[in-house]
Short mmCIF file of C-alpha atoms in Angstrom, two decimals:
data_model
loop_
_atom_site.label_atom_id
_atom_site.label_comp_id
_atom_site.label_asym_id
_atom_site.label_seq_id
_atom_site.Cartn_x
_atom_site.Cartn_y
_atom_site.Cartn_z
CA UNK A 1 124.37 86.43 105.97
CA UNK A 2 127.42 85.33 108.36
CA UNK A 3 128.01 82.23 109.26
CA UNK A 4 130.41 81.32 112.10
CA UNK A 5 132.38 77.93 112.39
CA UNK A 6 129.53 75.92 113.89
CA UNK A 7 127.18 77.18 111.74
CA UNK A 8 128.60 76.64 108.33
CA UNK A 9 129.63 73.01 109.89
CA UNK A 10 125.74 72.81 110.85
CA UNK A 11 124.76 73.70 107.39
CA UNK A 12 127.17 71.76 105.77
CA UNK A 13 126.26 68.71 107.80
CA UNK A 14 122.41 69.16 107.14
CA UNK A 15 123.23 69.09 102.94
CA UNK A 16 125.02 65.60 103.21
CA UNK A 17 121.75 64.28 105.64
CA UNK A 18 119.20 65.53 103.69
CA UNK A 19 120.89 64.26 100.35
CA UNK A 20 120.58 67.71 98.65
CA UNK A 21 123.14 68.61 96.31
CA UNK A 22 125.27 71.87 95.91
CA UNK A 23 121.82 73.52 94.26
CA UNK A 24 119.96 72.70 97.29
CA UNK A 25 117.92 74.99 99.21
CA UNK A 26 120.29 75.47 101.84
CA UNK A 27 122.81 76.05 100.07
CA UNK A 28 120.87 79.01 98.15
CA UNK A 29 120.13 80.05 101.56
CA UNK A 30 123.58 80.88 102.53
CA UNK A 31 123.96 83.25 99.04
CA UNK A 32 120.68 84.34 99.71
CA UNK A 33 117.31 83.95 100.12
CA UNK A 34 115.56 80.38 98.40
CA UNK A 35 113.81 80.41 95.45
CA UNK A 36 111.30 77.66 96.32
CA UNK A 37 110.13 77.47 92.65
CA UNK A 38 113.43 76.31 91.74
CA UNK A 39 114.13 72.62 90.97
CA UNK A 40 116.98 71.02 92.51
CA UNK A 41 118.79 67.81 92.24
CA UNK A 42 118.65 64.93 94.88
CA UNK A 43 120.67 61.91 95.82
CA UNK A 44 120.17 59.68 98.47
CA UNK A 45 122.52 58.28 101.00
CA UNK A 46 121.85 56.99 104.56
CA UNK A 47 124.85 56.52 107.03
CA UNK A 48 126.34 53.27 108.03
CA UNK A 49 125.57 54.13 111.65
CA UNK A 50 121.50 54.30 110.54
CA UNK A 51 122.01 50.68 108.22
CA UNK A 52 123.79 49.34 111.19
CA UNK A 53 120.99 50.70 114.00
CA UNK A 54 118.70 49.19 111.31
CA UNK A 55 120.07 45.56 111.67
CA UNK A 56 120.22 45.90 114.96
CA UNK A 57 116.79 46.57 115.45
CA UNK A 58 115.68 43.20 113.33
CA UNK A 59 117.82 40.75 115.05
CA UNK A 60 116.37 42.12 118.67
CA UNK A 61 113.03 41.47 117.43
CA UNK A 62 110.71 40.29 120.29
CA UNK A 63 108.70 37.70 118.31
CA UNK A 64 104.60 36.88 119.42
CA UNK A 65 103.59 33.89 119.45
CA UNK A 66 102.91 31.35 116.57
CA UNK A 67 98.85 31.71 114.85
CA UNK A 68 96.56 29.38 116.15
CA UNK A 69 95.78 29.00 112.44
CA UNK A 70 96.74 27.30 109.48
CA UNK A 71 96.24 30.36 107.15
CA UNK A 72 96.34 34.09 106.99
CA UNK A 73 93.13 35.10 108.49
CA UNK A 74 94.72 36.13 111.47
CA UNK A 75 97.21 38.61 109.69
CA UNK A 76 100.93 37.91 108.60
CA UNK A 77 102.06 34.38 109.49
CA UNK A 78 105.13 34.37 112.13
CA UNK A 79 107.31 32.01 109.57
CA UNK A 80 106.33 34.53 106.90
CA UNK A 81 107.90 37.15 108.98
CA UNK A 82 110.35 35.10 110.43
CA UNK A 83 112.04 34.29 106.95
CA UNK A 84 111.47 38.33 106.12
CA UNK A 85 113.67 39.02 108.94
CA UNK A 86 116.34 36.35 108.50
CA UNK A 87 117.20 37.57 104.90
CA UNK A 88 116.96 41.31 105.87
CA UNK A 89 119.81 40.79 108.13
CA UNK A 90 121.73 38.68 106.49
CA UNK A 91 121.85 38.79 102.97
CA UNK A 92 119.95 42.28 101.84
CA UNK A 93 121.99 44.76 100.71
CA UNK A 94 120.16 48.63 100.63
CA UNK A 95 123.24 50.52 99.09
CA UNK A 96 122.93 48.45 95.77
CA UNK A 97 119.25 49.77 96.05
CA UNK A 98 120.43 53.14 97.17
CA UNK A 99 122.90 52.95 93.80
CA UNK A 100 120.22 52.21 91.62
CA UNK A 101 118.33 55.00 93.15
CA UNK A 102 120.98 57.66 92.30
CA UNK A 103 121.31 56.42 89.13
CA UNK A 104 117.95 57.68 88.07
CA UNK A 105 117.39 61.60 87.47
CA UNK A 106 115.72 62.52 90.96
CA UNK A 107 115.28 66.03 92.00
CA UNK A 108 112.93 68.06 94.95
CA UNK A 109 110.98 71.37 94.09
CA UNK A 110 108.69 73.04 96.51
CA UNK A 111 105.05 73.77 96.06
CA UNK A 112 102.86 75.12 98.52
CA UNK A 113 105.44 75.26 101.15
CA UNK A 114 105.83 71.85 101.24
CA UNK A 115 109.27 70.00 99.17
CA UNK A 116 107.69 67.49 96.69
CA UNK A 117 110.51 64.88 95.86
CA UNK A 118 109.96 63.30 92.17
CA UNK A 119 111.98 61.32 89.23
CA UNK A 120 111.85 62.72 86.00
CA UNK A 121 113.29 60.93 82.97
CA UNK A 122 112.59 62.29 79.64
CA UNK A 123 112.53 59.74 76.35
CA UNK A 124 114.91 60.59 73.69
CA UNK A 125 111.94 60.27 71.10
CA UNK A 126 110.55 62.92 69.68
CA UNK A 127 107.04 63.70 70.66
CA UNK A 128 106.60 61.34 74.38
CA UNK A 129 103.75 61.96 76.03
CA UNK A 130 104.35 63.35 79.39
CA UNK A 131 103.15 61.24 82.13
CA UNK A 132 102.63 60.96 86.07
CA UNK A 133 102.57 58.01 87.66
CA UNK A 134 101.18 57.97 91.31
CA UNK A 135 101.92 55.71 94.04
CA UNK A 136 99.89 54.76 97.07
CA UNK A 137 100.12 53.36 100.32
CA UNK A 138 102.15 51.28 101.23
CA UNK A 139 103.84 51.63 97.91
CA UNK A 140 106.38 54.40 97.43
CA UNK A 141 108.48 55.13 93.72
CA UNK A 142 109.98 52.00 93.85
CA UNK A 143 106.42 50.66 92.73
CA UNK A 144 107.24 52.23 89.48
CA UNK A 145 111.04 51.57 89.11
CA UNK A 146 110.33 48.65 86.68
CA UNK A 147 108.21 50.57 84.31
CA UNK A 148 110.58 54.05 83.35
CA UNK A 149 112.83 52.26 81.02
CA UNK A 150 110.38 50.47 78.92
CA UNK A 151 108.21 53.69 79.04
CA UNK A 152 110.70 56.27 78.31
CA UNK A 153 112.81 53.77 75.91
CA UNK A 154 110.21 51.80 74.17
CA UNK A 155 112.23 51.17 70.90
CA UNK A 156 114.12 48.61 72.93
CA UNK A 157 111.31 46.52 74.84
CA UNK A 158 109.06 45.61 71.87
CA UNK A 159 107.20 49.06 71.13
CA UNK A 160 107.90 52.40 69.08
CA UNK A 161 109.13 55.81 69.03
CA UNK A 162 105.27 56.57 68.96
CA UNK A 163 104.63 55.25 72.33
CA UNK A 164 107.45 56.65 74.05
CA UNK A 165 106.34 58.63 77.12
CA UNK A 166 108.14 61.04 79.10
CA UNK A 167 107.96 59.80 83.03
CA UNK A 168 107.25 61.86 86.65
CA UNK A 169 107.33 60.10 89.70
CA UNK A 170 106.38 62.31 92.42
CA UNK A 171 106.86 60.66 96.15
CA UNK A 172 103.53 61.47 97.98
CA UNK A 173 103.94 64.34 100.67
CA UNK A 174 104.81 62.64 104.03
CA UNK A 175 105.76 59.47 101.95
CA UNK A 176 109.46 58.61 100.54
CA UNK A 177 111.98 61.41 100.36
CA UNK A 178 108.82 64.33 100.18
CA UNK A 179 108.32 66.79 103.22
CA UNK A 180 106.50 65.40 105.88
CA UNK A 181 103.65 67.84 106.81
CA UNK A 182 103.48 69.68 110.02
CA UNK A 183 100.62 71.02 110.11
CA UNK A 184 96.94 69.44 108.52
CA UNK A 185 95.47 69.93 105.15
CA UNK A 186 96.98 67.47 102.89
CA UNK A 187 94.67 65.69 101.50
CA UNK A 188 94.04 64.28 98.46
CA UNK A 189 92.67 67.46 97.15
CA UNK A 190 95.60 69.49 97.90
CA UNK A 191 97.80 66.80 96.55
CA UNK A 192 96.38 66.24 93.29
CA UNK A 193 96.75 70.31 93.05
CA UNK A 194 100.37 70.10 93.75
CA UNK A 195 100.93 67.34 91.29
CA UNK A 196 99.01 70.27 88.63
CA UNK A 197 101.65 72.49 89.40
CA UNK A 198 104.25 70.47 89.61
CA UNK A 199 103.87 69.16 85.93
CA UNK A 200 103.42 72.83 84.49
CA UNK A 201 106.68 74.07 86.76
CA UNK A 202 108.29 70.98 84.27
CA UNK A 203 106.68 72.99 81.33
CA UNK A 204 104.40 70.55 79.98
CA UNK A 205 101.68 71.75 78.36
CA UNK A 206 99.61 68.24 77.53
CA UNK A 207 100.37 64.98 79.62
CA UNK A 208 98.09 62.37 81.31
CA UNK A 209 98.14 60.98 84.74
CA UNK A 210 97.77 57.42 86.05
CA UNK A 211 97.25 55.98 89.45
CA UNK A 212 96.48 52.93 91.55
CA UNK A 213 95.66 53.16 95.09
CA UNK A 214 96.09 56.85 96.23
CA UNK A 215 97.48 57.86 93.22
CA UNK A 216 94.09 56.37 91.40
CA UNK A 217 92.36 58.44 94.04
CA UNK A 218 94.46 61.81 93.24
CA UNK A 219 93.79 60.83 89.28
CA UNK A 220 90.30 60.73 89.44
CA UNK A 221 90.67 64.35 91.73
CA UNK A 222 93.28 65.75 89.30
CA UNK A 223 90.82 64.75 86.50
CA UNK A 224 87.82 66.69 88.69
CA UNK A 225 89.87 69.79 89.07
CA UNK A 226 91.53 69.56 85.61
CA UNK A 227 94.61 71.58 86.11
CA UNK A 228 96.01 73.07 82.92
CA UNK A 229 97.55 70.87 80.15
CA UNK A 230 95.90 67.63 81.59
CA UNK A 231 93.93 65.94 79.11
CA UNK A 232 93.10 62.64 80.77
CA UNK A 233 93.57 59.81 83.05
CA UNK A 234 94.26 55.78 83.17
CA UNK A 235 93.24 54.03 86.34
CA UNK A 236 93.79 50.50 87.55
CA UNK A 237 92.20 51.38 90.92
CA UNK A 238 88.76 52.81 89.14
CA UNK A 239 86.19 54.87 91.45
CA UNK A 240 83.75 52.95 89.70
CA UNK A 241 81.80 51.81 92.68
CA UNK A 242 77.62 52.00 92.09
CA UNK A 243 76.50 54.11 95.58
CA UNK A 244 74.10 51.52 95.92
CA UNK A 245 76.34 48.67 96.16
CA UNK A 246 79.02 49.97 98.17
CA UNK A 247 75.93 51.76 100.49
CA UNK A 248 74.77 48.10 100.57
CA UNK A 249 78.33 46.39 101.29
CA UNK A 250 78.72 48.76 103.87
CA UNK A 251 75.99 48.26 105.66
CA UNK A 252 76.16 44.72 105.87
CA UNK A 253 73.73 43.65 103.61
CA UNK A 254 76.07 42.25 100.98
CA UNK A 255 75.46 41.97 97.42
CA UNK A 256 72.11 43.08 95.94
CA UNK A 257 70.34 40.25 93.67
CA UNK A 258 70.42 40.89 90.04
CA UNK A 259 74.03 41.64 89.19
CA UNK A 260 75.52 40.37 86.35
CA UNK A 261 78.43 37.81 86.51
CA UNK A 262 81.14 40.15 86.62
CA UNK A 263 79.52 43.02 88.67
CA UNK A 264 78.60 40.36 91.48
CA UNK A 265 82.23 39.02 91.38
CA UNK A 266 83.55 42.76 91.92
CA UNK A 267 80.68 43.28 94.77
CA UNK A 268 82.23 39.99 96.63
CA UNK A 269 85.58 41.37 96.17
CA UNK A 270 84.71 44.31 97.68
CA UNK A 271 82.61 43.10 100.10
CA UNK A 272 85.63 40.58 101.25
CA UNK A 273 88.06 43.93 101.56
CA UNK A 274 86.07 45.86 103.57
CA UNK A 275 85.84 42.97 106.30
CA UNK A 276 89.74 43.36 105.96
CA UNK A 277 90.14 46.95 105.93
CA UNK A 278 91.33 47.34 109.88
CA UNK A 279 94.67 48.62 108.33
CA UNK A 280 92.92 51.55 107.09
CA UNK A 281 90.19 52.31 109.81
CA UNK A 282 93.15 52.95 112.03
CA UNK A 283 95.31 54.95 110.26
CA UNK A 284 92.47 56.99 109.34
CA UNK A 285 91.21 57.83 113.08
CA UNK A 286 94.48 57.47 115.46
CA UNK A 287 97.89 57.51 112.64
CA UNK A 288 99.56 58.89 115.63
CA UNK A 289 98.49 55.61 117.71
CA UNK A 290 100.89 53.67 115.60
CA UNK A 291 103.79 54.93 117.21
CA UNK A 292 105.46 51.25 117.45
CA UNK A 293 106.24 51.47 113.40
CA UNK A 294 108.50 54.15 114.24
CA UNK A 295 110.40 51.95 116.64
CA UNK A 296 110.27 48.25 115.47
CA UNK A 297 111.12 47.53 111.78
CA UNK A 298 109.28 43.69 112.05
CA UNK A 299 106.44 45.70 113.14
CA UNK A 300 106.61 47.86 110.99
CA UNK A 301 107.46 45.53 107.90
CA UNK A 302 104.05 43.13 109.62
CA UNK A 303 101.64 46.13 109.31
CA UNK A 304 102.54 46.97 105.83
CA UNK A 305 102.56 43.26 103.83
CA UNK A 306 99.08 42.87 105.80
CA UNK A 307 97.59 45.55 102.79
CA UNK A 308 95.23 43.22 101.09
CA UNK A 309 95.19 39.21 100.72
CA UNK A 310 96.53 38.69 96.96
CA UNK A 311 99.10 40.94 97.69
CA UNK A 312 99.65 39.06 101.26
CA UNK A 313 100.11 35.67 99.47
CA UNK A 314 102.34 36.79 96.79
CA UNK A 315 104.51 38.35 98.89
CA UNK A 316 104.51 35.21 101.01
CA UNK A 317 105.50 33.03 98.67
CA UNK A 318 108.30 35.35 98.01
CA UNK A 319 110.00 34.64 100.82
CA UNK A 320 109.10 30.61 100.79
CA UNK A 321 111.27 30.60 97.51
CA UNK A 322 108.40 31.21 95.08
CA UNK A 323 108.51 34.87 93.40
CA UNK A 324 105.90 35.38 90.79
CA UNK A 325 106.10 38.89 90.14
CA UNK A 326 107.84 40.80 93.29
CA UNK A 327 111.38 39.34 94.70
CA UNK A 328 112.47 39.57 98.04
CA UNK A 329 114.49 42.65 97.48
CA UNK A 330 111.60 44.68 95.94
CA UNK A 331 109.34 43.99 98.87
CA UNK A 332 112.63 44.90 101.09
CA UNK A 333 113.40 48.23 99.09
CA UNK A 334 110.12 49.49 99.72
CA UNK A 335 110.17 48.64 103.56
CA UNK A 336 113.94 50.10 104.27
CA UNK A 337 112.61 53.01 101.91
CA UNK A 338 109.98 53.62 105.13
CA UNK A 339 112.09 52.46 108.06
CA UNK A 340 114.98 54.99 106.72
CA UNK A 341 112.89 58.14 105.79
CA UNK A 342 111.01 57.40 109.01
CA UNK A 343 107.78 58.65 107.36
CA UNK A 344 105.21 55.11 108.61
CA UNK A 345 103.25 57.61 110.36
CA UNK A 346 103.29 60.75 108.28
CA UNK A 347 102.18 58.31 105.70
CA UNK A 348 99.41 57.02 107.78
CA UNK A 349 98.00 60.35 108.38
CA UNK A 350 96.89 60.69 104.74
CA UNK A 351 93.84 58.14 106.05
CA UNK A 352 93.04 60.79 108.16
CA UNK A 353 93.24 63.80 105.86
CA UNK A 354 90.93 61.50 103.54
CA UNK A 355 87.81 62.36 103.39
CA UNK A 356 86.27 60.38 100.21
CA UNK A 357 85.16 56.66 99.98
CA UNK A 358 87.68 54.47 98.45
CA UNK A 359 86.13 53.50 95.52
CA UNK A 360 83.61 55.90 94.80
CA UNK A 361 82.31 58.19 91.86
CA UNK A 362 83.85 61.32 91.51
CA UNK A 363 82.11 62.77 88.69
CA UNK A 364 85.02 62.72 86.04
CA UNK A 365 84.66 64.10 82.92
CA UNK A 366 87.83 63.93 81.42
CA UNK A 367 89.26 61.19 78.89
CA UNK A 368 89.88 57.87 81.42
CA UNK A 369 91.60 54.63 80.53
CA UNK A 370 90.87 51.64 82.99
CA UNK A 371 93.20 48.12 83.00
CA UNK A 372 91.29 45.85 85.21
CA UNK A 373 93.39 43.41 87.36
CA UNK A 374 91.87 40.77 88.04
CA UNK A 375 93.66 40.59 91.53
CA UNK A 376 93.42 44.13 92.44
CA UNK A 377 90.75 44.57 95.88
CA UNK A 378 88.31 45.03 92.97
CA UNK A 379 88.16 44.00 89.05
CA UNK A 380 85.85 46.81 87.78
CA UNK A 381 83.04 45.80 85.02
CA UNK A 382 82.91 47.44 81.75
CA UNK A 383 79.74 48.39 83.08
CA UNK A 384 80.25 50.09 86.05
CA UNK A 385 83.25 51.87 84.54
CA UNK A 386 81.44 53.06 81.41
CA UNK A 387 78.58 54.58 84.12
CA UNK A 388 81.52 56.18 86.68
CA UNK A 389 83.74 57.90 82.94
CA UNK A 390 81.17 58.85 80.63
CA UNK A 391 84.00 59.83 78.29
CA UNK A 392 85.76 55.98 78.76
CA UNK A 393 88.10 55.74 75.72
CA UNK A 394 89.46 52.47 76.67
CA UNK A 395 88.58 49.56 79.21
CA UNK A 396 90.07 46.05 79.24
CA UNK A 397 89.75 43.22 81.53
CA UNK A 398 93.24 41.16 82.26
CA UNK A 399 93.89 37.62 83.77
CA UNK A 400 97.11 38.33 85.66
CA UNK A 401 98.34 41.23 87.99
CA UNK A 402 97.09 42.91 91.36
CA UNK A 403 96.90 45.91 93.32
CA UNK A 404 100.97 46.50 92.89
CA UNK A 405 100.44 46.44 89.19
CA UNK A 406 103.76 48.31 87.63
CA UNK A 407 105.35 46.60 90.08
CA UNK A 408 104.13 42.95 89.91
CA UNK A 409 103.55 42.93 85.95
CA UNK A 410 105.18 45.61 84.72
CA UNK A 411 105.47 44.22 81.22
CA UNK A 412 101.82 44.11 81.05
CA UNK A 413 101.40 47.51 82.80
CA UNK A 414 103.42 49.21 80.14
CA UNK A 415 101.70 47.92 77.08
CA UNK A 416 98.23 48.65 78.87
CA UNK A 417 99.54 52.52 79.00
CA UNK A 418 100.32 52.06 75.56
CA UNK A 419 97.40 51.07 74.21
CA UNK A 420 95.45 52.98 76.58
CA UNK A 421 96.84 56.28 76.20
CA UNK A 422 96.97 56.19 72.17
CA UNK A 423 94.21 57.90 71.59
CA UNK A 424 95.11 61.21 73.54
CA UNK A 425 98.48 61.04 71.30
#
């Protein structure tokens, strides 16, 4: 193929945008044609001209007015956001994130014409389990950032060669540094298959999943469809749900009498969530409605700390000066991680390409591991996860952590993968 001078400029223009490097797909274009099964390393770097349009943006914020209340049942306080916005412009720094980032073996494949970005670090142990760890909304890798060292290098945070795993990060499609789907179809279903075939194009031929949010979703899918070489799961988002409490919850009957302590403390959680869900009922009917993300990073950086309550206050107290679990810069990584890949309403549109209940039963019969949270939008019973896994190999109930898990504990998120995935070693 011939290129003339303002087409090899074009193409060589597009490489340094789309952070591809000299194995790219474009670049194979020019010899020839792609070969989309191929695997191909990727770096990230965003212009100055995009960080500078970026702080731009935040300090021409157009600011509502104060709540007429003295907590956060009316969404995101304006201080909270207020003191977000201050230390975005002024003392955040993205290219230190952007160099940790490329410091991390990333690379893009496609499957099923759609580019699938991931990290992939393999342990220097012999014999590491495999694992993929799947992030949700409005979490993207960085959620798991914390966890790959300990995971992949356990010999040097406590653990042994024995528990070394080997880790994949995928970022969801229309998420992160992933394709951004054009056309519809991809669902959870169709994701979970692409995650299949991503982890046998890597070669493995035994290796577990885990998820929270989405990715719990996609787990408890992956472990419906059991693609080759998977040989079980670990949750701590469980579909768990009895179909008679969440028919009752939704409804708005509340919790039926008779529960035991623990399932009636989950059936409140959930039955608080759902009264909080708005988020969610509006990505999933009109994602294209939300067209103000795309324009205003405070609105956009509003809509996405307003997830769930716990996660709400802890990210609050963040910025008063009081991180317990996620800093200031992790909660900003993941936000200019959004604004820059432009992807808050591909994102969104996976609410509308969902078509199962949150929390329900999928009929998994695979090998499942669930770490229960105890601040996560529900802390599943031994009960109702031994009725949703009938092959449950191990369940255990923990005092600190929430929806963000890896993210907010990771110390305890790594030796609950340990000990949870031990028995599938």
């Amino acid at each position: 193929m011939k290129l003339g001078a303002y087409g090899i400029r074009l193409t060589v223009c597009l490489i340094i945008v789309l952070g591809f490097s000299a194995q790219g797909p474009l670049a194979q274009e020019v010899n020839g044609s792609p070969d989309n099964n191929a695997i191909r390393p990727f770096q990230v770097h965003y212009s100055d001209a995009e960080l500078a349009d970026l702080h731009k943006r935040i300090l021409a914020t157009r600011w509502p007015d104060k709540e007429t209340v003295a907590d956060h049942t009316q969404g995101v306080p304006l201080a909270t956001m207020q003191k977000l916005a201050d230390y975005w412009a002024k003392d955040y720094d993205w290219r230190k994130f952007e160099d940790k980032l490329n410091a991390i073996p990333m690379f893009v494949t496609n499957i099923d014409g759609e580019d699938i970005q991931f990290i992939h670090v393999r342990s220097k142990h012999k014999d590491a389990m495999p694992i993929l760890l799947m992030h949700g909304w409005p979490g993207s890798i960085v959620e798991m950032l914390k966890v790959i060292d300990p995971l992949t290098n356990p010999t040097a945070y406590g653990g042994k060669e024995s528990d070394a795993f080997d880790v994949v990060i995928p970022s969801m499609p229309g998420y992160g540094f992933s394709g951004k789907p054009t056309k519809t179809g991809w669902g959870p279903d169709r994701i979970a298959r692409a995650y299949g075939d991503l982890m046998n194009r890597l070669g493995y031929k035994r290796y577990v999943a885990q998820g929270g949010d989405w990715g719990a979703l996609i787990a408890d899918i992956m472990a419906v469809q059991q693609p080759k070489g998977l040989i079980g799961v670990h949750t701590n988002m469980p579909g768990a749900v009895p179909p008679e409490i969440e028919k009752a919850i939704q409804a708005g009957k509340g919790c039926p009498p008779g529960l035991a302590a623990d399932e009636k403390h989950a059936c409140e959680q959930l039955d608080f969530f759902y009264k909080q869900i708005g988020y969610a009922e509006i990505m999933g009917t009109r994602p294209q409605t939300l067209t103000g993300l795309a324009d205003s990073p405070i609105g956009l950086a509003a809509f996405m700390l307003d997830h769930d309550a716990k996660s709400l206050e802890l990210i609050a107290k963040a910025f008063d000066g009081q991180p317990g679990g996620l800093s200031r810069d992790d909660v900003l990584d993941n936000i200019t991680l959004y604004w820059l890949t432009n992807t808050p309403i591909s994102s969104a549109r996976l609410y509308w390409e969902n078509k199962y209940p949150f929390f329900s039963v999928k009929g998994v019969k695979l090998p499942v591991a669930v770490s229960a949270f105890p601040d996560e939008l529900y802390q599943a019973p031994k009960s109702w996860a031994e009725q949703a896994y009938p092959n449950l190999i191990y369940y255990n109930k923990l005092d600190k952590g929430g929806h963000f898990a890896a993210w907010e504990q990771p110390d305890l998120f790594v030796k609950e993968l340990r000990k949870a995935i031990k028995p599938l070693r």
